[in-house]
Amino acid sequence: PVWLVKGATVGVDGMLTEAQIPELDKDDHYDLYYQRDKDLMAKEEPQLEKYCEMIHPDVVLIDGNEYTGWAEFQVAMKKCKPKYVALHDTGTLKTRKVEEYMTKNP
């Protein structure tokens, strides 16, 4: 099944901090969206963990915003325990740490 969920996948504490974002990635996208996303997420309750515990999906697609991919992956692996993980994007800031982890832990 597929559900549309209004809210954030993870909390603001799951966002990359400004210090964790390489200077190269502090571009126009960062200027437009980082603080905006942080403000929006602060108003919402994190949803991912709740849904993982409820349905235990076989497949998890990581496709969050640019600054939450690693946190979403951590929640998914810990709470969903999927058989498969898919990444919507690769070679991007949101999947960089996930890709490094997957390469080291096939």
GROMACS .gro file of C-alpha atoms in nm, residues 31-87:
model
   57
   31ASP     CA    1   2.010   2.942   0.048
   32LEU     CA    2   1.650   2.883  -0.063
   33TYR     CA    3   1.559   2.571   0.132
   34TYR     CA    4   1.772   2.492   0.437
   35GLN     CA    5   1.616   2.736   0.684
   36ARG     CA    6   1.273   2.704   0.523
   37ASP     CA    7   1.277   2.324   0.563
   38LYS     CA    8   1.404   2.355   0.919
   39ASP     CA    9   1.119   2.592   1.008
   40LEU     CA   10   0.856   2.370   0.843
   41MET     CA   11   0.987   2.055   1.012
   42ALA     CA   12   0.983   2.224   1.351
   43LYS     CA   13   0.604   2.259   1.317
   44GLU     CA   14   0.543   1.892   1.230
   45GLU     CA   15   0.557   1.564   1.416
   46PRO     CA   16   0.804   1.311   1.271
   47GLN     CA   17   0.611   1.032   1.096
   48LEU     CA   18   0.859   0.775   0.963
   49GLU     CA   19   0.927   0.583   1.283
   50LYS     CA   20   0.555   0.545   1.355
   51TYR     CA   21   0.484   0.404   1.009
   52CYS     CA   22   0.783   0.171   1.021
   53GLU     CA   23   0.659   0.020   1.347
   54MET     CA   24   0.308  -0.007   1.208
   55ILE     CA   25   0.371  -0.177   0.874
   56HIS     CA   26   0.730  -0.312   0.863
   57PRO     CA   27   0.773  -0.268   0.487
   58ASP     CA   28   0.994  -0.496   0.279
   59VAL     CA   29   1.122  -0.201   0.076
   60VAL     CA   30   1.204   0.152   0.186
   61LEU     CA   31   1.265   0.433  -0.064
   62ILE     CA   32   1.479   0.714   0.074
   63ASP     CA   33   1.357   1.032  -0.095
   64GLY     CA   34   1.348   1.298   0.171
   65ASN     CA   35   1.468   1.649   0.146
   66GLU     CA   36   1.832   1.727   0.081
   67TYR     CA   37   1.915   1.750   0.450
   68THR     CA   38   1.742   1.444   0.603
   69GLY     CA   39   1.850   1.144   0.393
   70TRP     CA   40   2.093   1.003   0.650
   71ALA     CA   41   1.845   1.038   0.938
   72GLU     CA   42   1.570   0.874   0.732
   73PHE     CA   43   1.802   0.587   0.649
   74GLN     CA   44   1.891   0.538   1.016
   75VAL     CA   45   1.524   0.531   1.121
   76ALA     CA   46   1.436   0.295   0.836
   77MET     CA   47   1.713   0.050   0.919
   78LYS     CA   48   1.644   0.055   1.292
   79LYS     CA   49   1.263   0.057   1.292
   80CYS     CA   50   1.148  -0.075   0.952
   81LYS     CA   51   1.424  -0.332   0.911
   82PRO     CA   52   1.353  -0.364   0.538
   83LYS     CA   53   1.484  -0.636   0.312
   84TYR     CA   54   1.565  -0.373   0.051
   85VAL     CA   55   1.655  -0.004   0.051
   86ALA     CA   56   1.622   0.211  -0.259
   87LEU     CA   57   1.761   0.559  -0.310
   0.00000   0.00000   0.00000
